[in-house]
């Protein structure tokens, strides 16, 4: 009787070890898959922590400031500008009804404050406040309207009163299809959407009087400063074309809203002919906010068509 063959046992151990290594290699996932799974888990944890911070009133940011729940809704922005203007006239241009002939100087200050809040990826709310100090020159007949009518030495002053806070704009805006479709509803400024111009439409920088700030041949709806309740629908079917339609309460006083509205439709064509970039605008508008004061007269509707 012979003893065990150590050579055979050695072969068996080698074969068994090779089987274990083969089994382990077939069952263990690759290192890359493990890293990807760990990264996904980390992203889920970060998302859960962010959600917890957004709903937890007592949470604090990196600087130790307490967070408000509104931060969880999106990004909020505050912007604005201050306009200060000093004006004066000589005695041969002004006869004050109280003090009589004499030099007169007036100063005005206006602050435009914009509060913008992105409540979702495609929706935002904007509130525009205007703070006014000083009424400007009001005694000269040609400068009788500093609140944005045809002539006014300071188009950024919203009224004749020297200390006022005005709610100029308050609207909700939503976009679809990568901003190719947009809808604005609320109190807005139609001059910011229709017949816009890169060299005008700015009541604080290029031109102070509204006669030069906006197209006087286009009768915008709303108040004397062109603010009113309504909506604008914008569609961009191709990159070189914008289509817009808008409606607004005719006189902007929220009384009998849309019984006599202001409406407009516009097409903007963007060109680059011969290396010269530009925009051609075609629009048609109607304002039904006028009245015929004669007995038995019908309401008057101004209307027009424009090309710029």
mmCIF file of C-alpha atoms in Angstrom, residues 2-289:
data_model
loop_
_atom_site.group_PDB
_atom_site.id
_atom_site.type_symbol
_atom_site.label_atom_id
_atom_site.label_comp_id
_atom_site.label_asym_id
_atom_site.label_seq_id
_atom_site.Cartn_x
_atom_site.Cartn_y
_atom_site.Cartn_z
ATOM 1 C CA UNK A 2 1.461 3.260 -1.113
ATOM 2 C CA UNK A 3 1.019 6.636 0.622
ATOM 3 C CA UNK A 4 -0.730 9.711 -0.856
ATOM 4 C CA UNK A 5 0.739 11.326 -3.902
ATOM 5 C CA UNK A 6 1.753 14.888 -2.922
ATOM 6 C CA UNK A 7 2.164 15.731 -6.558
ATOM 7 C CA UNK A 8 -1.491 14.889 -7.199
ATOM 8 C CA UNK A 9 -2.572 16.883 -4.168
ATOM 9 C CA UNK A 10 -0.578 19.836 -5.443
ATOM 10 C CA UNK A 11 -2.291 19.650 -8.800
ATOM 11 C CA UNK A 12 -5.695 19.534 -7.085
ATOM 12 C CA UNK A 13 -4.874 22.595 -4.963
ATOM 13 C CA UNK A 14 -3.717 24.530 -8.013
ATOM 14 C CA UNK A 15 -6.835 23.594 -9.967
ATOM 15 C CA UNK A 16 -9.076 24.488 -6.990
ATOM 16 C CA UNK A 17 -7.320 27.838 -6.560
ATOM 17 C CA UNK A 18 -7.700 28.583 -10.257
ATOM 18 C CA UNK A 19 -11.419 27.828 -9.989
ATOM 19 C CA UNK A 20 -11.761 30.253 -7.077
ATOM 20 C CA UNK A 21 -9.986 32.987 -8.978
ATOM 21 C CA UNK A 22 -12.134 32.393 -12.047
ATOM 22 C CA UNK A 23 -15.305 32.491 -9.922
ATOM 23 C CA UNK A 24 -14.208 35.712 -8.215
ATOM 24 C CA UNK A 25 -13.333 37.351 -11.512
ATOM 25 C CA UNK A 26 -16.700 36.470 -13.007
ATOM 26 C CA UNK A 27 -18.725 37.716 -9.997
ATOM 27 C CA UNK A 28 -16.926 40.962 -9.046
ATOM 28 C CA UNK A 29 -18.139 44.037 -11.041
ATOM 29 C CA UNK A 30 -15.594 46.211 -12.831
ATOM 30 C CA UNK A 31 -14.094 49.136 -10.954
ATOM 31 C CA UNK A 32 -15.659 51.628 -13.386
ATOM 32 C CA UNK A 33 -19.179 50.332 -12.630
ATOM 33 C CA UNK A 34 -18.565 50.658 -8.905
ATOM 34 C CA UNK A 35 -17.412 54.256 -9.329
ATOM 35 C CA UNK A 36 -20.457 55.132 -11.427
ATOM 36 C CA UNK A 37 -22.814 53.624 -8.861
ATOM 37 C CA UNK A 38 -21.093 55.520 -6.045
ATOM 38 C CA UNK A 39 -21.409 58.742 -8.031
ATOM 39 C CA UNK A 40 -25.148 58.157 -8.538
ATOM 40 C CA UNK A 41 -25.599 57.525 -4.820
ATOM 41 C CA UNK A 42 -23.687 60.716 -4.033
ATOM 42 C CA UNK A 43 -25.903 62.714 -6.391
ATOM 43 C CA UNK A 44 -29.048 61.321 -4.730
ATOM 44 C CA UNK A 45 -27.716 62.252 -1.301
ATOM 45 C CA UNK A 46 -26.834 65.764 -2.469
ATOM 46 C CA UNK A 47 -30.327 66.178 -3.931
ATOM 47 C CA UNK A 48 -31.968 65.034 -0.701
ATOM 48 C CA UNK A 49 -29.795 67.362 1.365
ATOM 49 C CA UNK A 50 -30.604 70.300 -0.900
ATOM 50 C CA UNK A 51 -34.321 69.564 -0.633
ATOM 51 C CA UNK A 52 -34.057 69.365 3.142
ATOM 52 C CA UNK A 53 -32.261 72.706 3.302
ATOM 53 C CA UNK A 54 -34.866 74.348 1.071
ATOM 54 C CA UNK A 55 -37.812 73.412 3.274
ATOM 55 C CA UNK A 56 -36.076 73.786 6.614
ATOM 56 C CA UNK A 57 -36.615 77.314 7.910
ATOM 57 C CA UNK A 58 -33.860 76.905 10.477
ATOM 58 C CA UNK A 59 -31.232 75.881 7.923
ATOM 59 C CA UNK A 60 -28.246 78.139 7.338
ATOM 60 C CA UNK A 61 -26.009 78.824 4.389
ATOM 61 C CA UNK A 62 -22.201 78.661 4.296
ATOM 62 C CA UNK A 63 -21.936 82.062 5.993
ATOM 63 C CA UNK A 64 -24.314 81.165 8.792
ATOM 64 C CA UNK A 65 -27.255 83.179 7.438
ATOM 65 C CA UNK A 66 -30.674 81.644 7.996
ATOM 66 C CA UNK A 67 -32.356 80.526 4.794
ATOM 67 C CA UNK A 68 -35.950 81.407 3.968
ATOM 68 C CA UNK A 69 -38.318 78.849 2.388
ATOM 69 C CA UNK A 70 -38.759 81.123 -0.632
ATOM 70 C CA UNK A 71 -35.168 80.305 -1.622
ATOM 71 C CA UNK A 72 -36.306 76.802 -2.442
ATOM 72 C CA UNK A 73 -38.529 78.107 -5.222
ATOM 73 C CA UNK A 74 -35.769 79.490 -7.352
ATOM 74 C CA UNK A 75 -33.512 82.460 -7.859
ATOM 75 C CA UNK A 76 -34.534 85.986 -6.847
ATOM 76 C CA UNK A 77 -32.905 89.109 -8.296
ATOM 77 C CA UNK A 78 -33.080 92.756 -7.290
ATOM 78 C CA UNK A 79 -31.885 95.488 -9.625
ATOM 79 C CA UNK A 80 -32.595 99.115 -10.341
ATOM 80 C CA UNK A 81 -31.253 102.560 -11.047
ATOM 81 C CA UNK A 82 -31.399 106.117 -9.785
ATOM 82 C CA UNK A 83 -31.954 109.104 -12.095
ATOM 83 C CA UNK A 84 -31.166 112.628 -10.859
ATOM 84 C CA UNK A 85 -31.816 115.645 -13.072
ATOM 85 C CA UNK A 86 -31.405 119.365 -12.422
ATOM 86 C CA UNK A 87 -33.161 121.857 -14.718
ATOM 87 C CA UNK A 88 -33.570 125.607 -14.849
ATOM 88 C CA UNK A 89 -35.085 128.347 -16.988
ATOM 89 C CA UNK A 90 -34.401 132.064 -17.333
ATOM 90 C CA UNK A 91 -36.828 134.852 -16.526
ATOM 91 C CA UNK A 92 -37.859 135.481 -20.110
ATOM 92 C CA UNK A 93 -39.084 131.897 -20.417
ATOM 93 C CA UNK A 94 -41.014 131.561 -17.186
ATOM 94 C CA UNK A 95 -43.669 133.605 -15.445
ATOM 95 C CA UNK A 96 -44.579 131.917 -12.193
ATOM 96 C CA UNK A 97 -48.229 132.565 -11.244
ATOM 97 C CA UNK A 98 -47.155 133.134 -7.619
ATOM 98 C CA UNK A 99 -43.696 134.685 -7.667
ATOM 99 C CA UNK A 100 -43.877 136.321 -11.086
ATOM 100 C CA UNK A 101 -40.911 136.579 -13.476
ATOM 101 C CA UNK A 102 -37.629 135.162 -12.283
ATOM 102 C CA UNK A 103 -35.121 132.378 -12.608
ATOM 103 C CA UNK A 104 -36.241 128.971 -11.425
ATOM 104 C CA UNK A 105 -34.430 125.685 -10.977
ATOM 105 C CA UNK A 106 -35.944 122.311 -10.208
ATOM 106 C CA UNK A 107 -34.386 118.999 -9.235
ATOM 107 C CA UNK A 108 -35.948 115.571 -9.634
ATOM 108 C CA UNK A 109 -34.914 112.163 -8.411
ATOM 109 C CA UNK A 110 -36.472 108.881 -9.459
ATOM 110 C CA UNK A 111 -35.633 105.355 -8.458
ATOM 111 C CA UNK A 112 -36.638 102.309 -10.520
ATOM 112 C CA UNK A 113 -36.576 99.091 -8.518
ATOM 113 C CA UNK A 114 -37.038 95.676 -10.182
ATOM 114 C CA UNK A 115 -37.817 92.563 -8.152
ATOM 115 C CA UNK A 116 -37.551 89.409 -10.260
ATOM 116 C CA UNK A 117 -38.207 85.929 -8.948
ATOM 117 C CA UNK A 118 -37.684 82.738 -10.964
ATOM 118 C CA UNK A 119 -40.383 80.493 -9.546
ATOM 119 C CA UNK A 120 -39.625 77.645 -11.955
ATOM 120 C CA UNK A 121 -37.321 76.829 -14.833
ATOM 121 C CA UNK A 122 -39.727 78.463 -17.290
ATOM 122 C CA UNK A 123 -41.713 80.900 -15.156
ATOM 123 C CA UNK A 124 -40.840 84.170 -13.455
ATOM 124 C CA UNK A 125 -42.567 87.027 -11.658
ATOM 125 C CA UNK A 126 -41.453 90.642 -12.032
ATOM 126 C CA UNK A 127 -42.459 93.656 -9.947
ATOM 127 C CA UNK A 128 -41.350 97.150 -10.970
ATOM 128 C CA UNK A 129 -41.612 99.986 -8.436
ATOM 129 C CA UNK A 130 -40.896 103.646 -9.120
ATOM 130 C CA UNK A 131 -40.068 106.114 -6.343
ATOM 131 C CA UNK A 132 -40.297 109.807 -7.221
ATOM 132 C CA UNK A 133 -38.975 112.930 -5.525
ATOM 133 C CA UNK A 134 -39.710 116.271 -7.177
ATOM 134 C CA UNK A 135 -42.137 117.151 -9.951
ATOM 135 C CA UNK A 136 -39.718 118.900 -12.282
ATOM 136 C CA UNK A 137 -40.557 121.983 -14.329
ATOM 137 C CA UNK A 138 -44.339 122.261 -14.408
ATOM 138 C CA UNK A 139 -45.042 125.948 -15.017
ATOM 139 C CA UNK A 140 -43.901 126.215 -18.621
ATOM 140 C CA UNK A 141 -46.760 125.423 -21.032
ATOM 141 C CA UNK A 142 -44.605 123.359 -23.391
ATOM 142 C CA UNK A 143 -43.257 121.415 -20.423
ATOM 143 C CA UNK A 144 -46.632 120.865 -18.810
ATOM 144 C CA UNK A 145 -46.447 117.094 -18.510
ATOM 145 C CA UNK A 146 -43.466 115.579 -16.707
ATOM 146 C CA UNK A 147 -45.376 112.317 -16.287
ATOM 147 C CA UNK A 148 -44.540 110.891 -19.688
ATOM 148 C CA UNK A 149 -46.867 112.677 -22.100
ATOM 149 C CA UNK A 150 -45.686 114.207 -25.327
ATOM 150 C CA UNK A 151 -43.378 116.807 -23.838
ATOM 151 C CA UNK A 152 -41.920 116.406 -20.368
ATOM 152 C CA UNK A 153 -38.482 117.416 -19.191
ATOM 153 C CA UNK A 154 -38.008 114.226 -17.166
ATOM 154 C CA UNK A 155 -39.721 111.207 -18.637
ATOM 155 C CA UNK A 156 -38.771 109.087 -15.631
ATOM 156 C CA UNK A 157 -41.002 111.173 -13.328
ATOM 157 C CA UNK A 158 -44.384 109.461 -13.212
ATOM 158 C CA UNK A 159 -46.633 112.237 -11.839
ATOM 159 C CA UNK A 160 -46.901 115.894 -10.870
ATOM 160 C CA UNK A 161 -46.647 115.033 -7.171
ATOM 161 C CA UNK A 162 -43.215 115.347 -5.607
ATOM 162 C CA UNK A 163 -43.276 112.372 -3.223
ATOM 163 C CA UNK A 164 -44.822 109.243 -4.653
ATOM 164 C CA UNK A 165 -44.331 105.477 -4.924
ATOM 165 C CA UNK A 166 -45.796 103.897 -8.056
ATOM 166 C CA UNK A 167 -46.414 100.279 -9.006
ATOM 167 C CA UNK A 168 -45.406 100.407 -12.659
ATOM 168 C CA UNK A 169 -45.303 96.713 -13.564
ATOM 169 C CA UNK A 170 -46.353 93.445 -11.956
ATOM 170 C CA UNK A 171 -46.652 90.433 -14.221
ATOM 171 C CA UNK A 172 -46.026 86.708 -14.635
ATOM 172 C CA UNK A 173 -44.074 85.442 -17.627
ATOM 173 C CA UNK A 174 -43.866 81.829 -18.817
ATOM 174 C CA UNK A 175 -41.931 80.318 -21.718
ATOM 175 C CA UNK A 176 -42.079 77.021 -23.586
ATOM 176 C CA UNK A 177 -39.956 75.173 -26.156
ATOM 177 C CA UNK A 178 -36.632 76.756 -25.180
ATOM 178 C CA UNK A 179 -38.199 80.255 -25.030
ATOM 179 C CA UNK A 180 -39.613 80.055 -28.550
ATOM 180 C CA UNK A 181 -43.072 80.649 -27.073
ATOM 181 C CA UNK A 182 -43.653 83.179 -24.306
ATOM 182 C CA UNK A 183 -46.698 84.518 -22.493
ATOM 183 C CA UNK A 184 -46.809 87.606 -20.252
ATOM 184 C CA UNK A 185 -49.892 88.364 -18.134
ATOM 185 C CA UNK A 186 -50.316 91.263 -15.720
ATOM 186 C CA UNK A 187 -49.562 94.967 -15.619
ATOM 187 C CA UNK A 188 -46.763 95.584 -18.098
ATOM 188 C CA UNK A 189 -45.130 98.200 -20.309
ATOM 189 C CA UNK A 190 -46.053 97.717 -23.998
ATOM 190 C CA UNK A 191 -43.131 99.889 -25.167
ATOM 191 C CA UNK A 192 -40.785 97.146 -23.940
ATOM 192 C CA UNK A 193 -42.315 94.649 -26.396
ATOM 193 C CA UNK A 194 -43.663 96.517 -29.444
ATOM 194 C CA UNK A 195 -41.869 98.856 -31.845
ATOM 195 C CA UNK A 196 -38.712 98.591 -29.772
ATOM 196 C CA UNK A 197 -35.593 100.406 -30.829
ATOM 197 C CA UNK A 198 -31.949 100.028 -29.786
ATOM 198 C CA UNK A 199 -31.508 103.813 -29.875
ATOM 199 C CA UNK A 200 -34.673 104.846 -28.023
ATOM 200 C CA UNK A 201 -37.240 103.411 -25.568
ATOM 201 C CA UNK A 202 -35.064 104.483 -22.640
ATOM 202 C CA UNK A 203 -36.618 107.177 -20.469
ATOM 203 C CA UNK A 204 -33.473 107.688 -18.397
ATOM 204 C CA UNK A 205 -30.520 107.623 -20.784
ATOM 205 C CA UNK A 206 -30.938 108.610 -24.427
ATOM 206 C CA UNK A 207 -33.910 111.008 -24.258
ATOM 207 C CA UNK A 208 -35.678 112.516 -21.262
ATOM 208 C CA UNK A 209 -38.861 113.607 -23.058
ATOM 209 C CA UNK A 210 -41.288 110.934 -24.149
ATOM 210 C CA UNK A 211 -41.606 112.585 -27.550
ATOM 211 C CA UNK A 212 -38.153 111.189 -28.349
ATOM 212 C CA UNK A 213 -38.222 108.117 -26.121
ATOM 213 C CA UNK A 214 -41.111 106.353 -27.878
ATOM 214 C CA UNK A 215 -42.819 106.527 -31.240
ATOM 215 C CA UNK A 216 -45.462 109.237 -30.878
ATOM 216 C CA UNK A 217 -47.282 108.000 -33.999
ATOM 217 C CA UNK A 218 -48.111 104.726 -32.253
ATOM 218 C CA UNK A 219 -50.765 105.323 -29.612
ATOM 219 C CA UNK A 220 -49.897 102.908 -26.829
ATOM 220 C CA UNK A 221 -52.546 101.824 -24.359
ATOM 221 C CA UNK A 222 -52.519 102.084 -20.593
ATOM 222 C CA UNK A 223 -51.839 105.148 -18.477
ATOM 223 C CA UNK A 224 -50.055 108.312 -19.568
ATOM 224 C CA UNK A 225 -46.849 106.424 -18.804
ATOM 225 C CA UNK A 226 -47.973 103.355 -20.814
ATOM 226 C CA UNK A 227 -48.615 100.934 -17.964
ATOM 227 C CA UNK A 228 -51.738 98.809 -17.920
ATOM 228 C CA UNK A 229 -53.250 95.386 -17.361
ATOM 229 C CA UNK A 230 -53.151 92.920 -20.236
ATOM 230 C CA UNK A 231 -51.055 90.266 -21.901
ATOM 231 C CA UNK A 232 -48.512 89.564 -24.647
ATOM 232 C CA UNK A 233 -48.060 86.317 -26.606
ATOM 233 C CA UNK A 234 -44.733 85.854 -28.396
ATOM 234 C CA UNK A 235 -43.892 83.083 -30.894
ATOM 235 C CA UNK A 236 -40.555 82.491 -32.644
ATOM 236 C CA UNK A 237 -41.166 79.934 -35.427
ATOM 237 C CA UNK A 238 -37.688 80.450 -36.936
ATOM 238 C CA UNK A 239 -34.570 82.265 -35.793
ATOM 239 C CA UNK A 240 -35.128 85.269 -38.069
ATOM 240 C CA UNK A 241 -38.796 85.918 -37.237
ATOM 241 C CA UNK A 242 -40.732 86.961 -34.124
ATOM 242 C CA UNK A 243 -44.519 87.181 -34.022
ATOM 243 C CA UNK A 244 -46.296 89.025 -31.209
ATOM 244 C CA UNK A 245 -49.852 89.947 -30.284
ATOM 245 C CA UNK A 246 -50.796 92.078 -27.307
ATOM 246 C CA UNK A 247 -53.849 93.446 -25.547
ATOM 247 C CA UNK A 248 -54.195 95.971 -22.754
ATOM 248 C CA UNK A 249 -56.827 97.935 -20.958
ATOM 249 C CA UNK A 250 -57.180 101.092 -22.985
ATOM 250 C CA UNK A 251 -56.740 103.731 -20.254
ATOM 251 C CA UNK A 252 -55.028 101.636 -17.555
ATOM 252 C CA UNK A 253 -57.418 102.468 -14.699
ATOM 253 C CA UNK A 254 -58.763 98.889 -14.195
ATOM 254 C CA UNK A 255 -62.343 100.188 -14.656
ATOM 255 C CA UNK A 256 -64.448 98.274 -17.203
ATOM 256 C CA UNK A 257 -61.349 96.319 -18.098
ATOM 257 C CA UNK A 258 -61.162 95.339 -21.781
ATOM 258 C CA UNK A 259 -64.502 96.916 -22.666
ATOM 259 C CA UNK A 260 -62.456 99.425 -24.718
ATOM 260 C CA UNK A 261 -59.065 97.722 -25.106
ATOM 261 C CA UNK A 262 -55.855 98.569 -26.875
ATOM 262 C CA UNK A 263 -54.649 95.774 -29.193
ATOM 263 C CA UNK A 264 -51.633 95.283 -31.421
ATOM 264 C CA UNK A 265 -50.019 92.640 -33.639
ATOM 265 C CA UNK A 266 -46.405 92.821 -34.799
ATOM 266 C CA UNK A 267 -43.938 90.825 -36.897
ATOM 267 C CA UNK A 268 -40.176 91.349 -36.433
ATOM 268 C CA UNK A 269 -37.830 90.224 -39.206
ATOM 269 C CA UNK A 270 -34.125 89.966 -38.313
ATOM 270 C CA UNK A 271 -31.771 90.453 -41.255
ATOM 271 C CA UNK A 272 -28.047 90.436 -41.986
ATOM 272 C CA UNK A 273 -27.997 91.720 -45.529
ATOM 273 C CA UNK A 274 -24.556 92.639 -46.894
ATOM 274 C CA UNK A 275 -23.104 92.303 -43.413
ATOM 275 C CA UNK A 276 -25.495 94.890 -41.956
ATOM 276 C CA UNK A 277 -27.589 93.591 -39.090
ATOM 277 C CA UNK A 278 -31.019 95.083 -38.546
ATOM 278 C CA UNK A 279 -34.654 94.460 -37.726
ATOM 279 C CA UNK A 280 -37.716 95.271 -39.810
ATOM 280 C CA UNK A 281 -40.945 95.650 -37.849
ATOM 281 C CA UNK A 282 -44.466 95.605 -39.249
ATOM 282 C CA UNK A 283 -47.373 96.211 -36.902
ATOM 283 C CA UNK A 284 -51.044 97.145 -36.803
ATOM 284 C CA UNK A 285 -52.770 98.578 -33.715
ATOM 285 C CA UNK A 286 -56.131 99.853 -32.475
ATOM 286 C CA UNK A 287 -57.147 101.848 -29.402
ATOM 287 C CA UNK A 288 -60.815 101.863 -28.451
ATOM 288 C CA UNK A 289 -60.477 103.841 -25.217
#
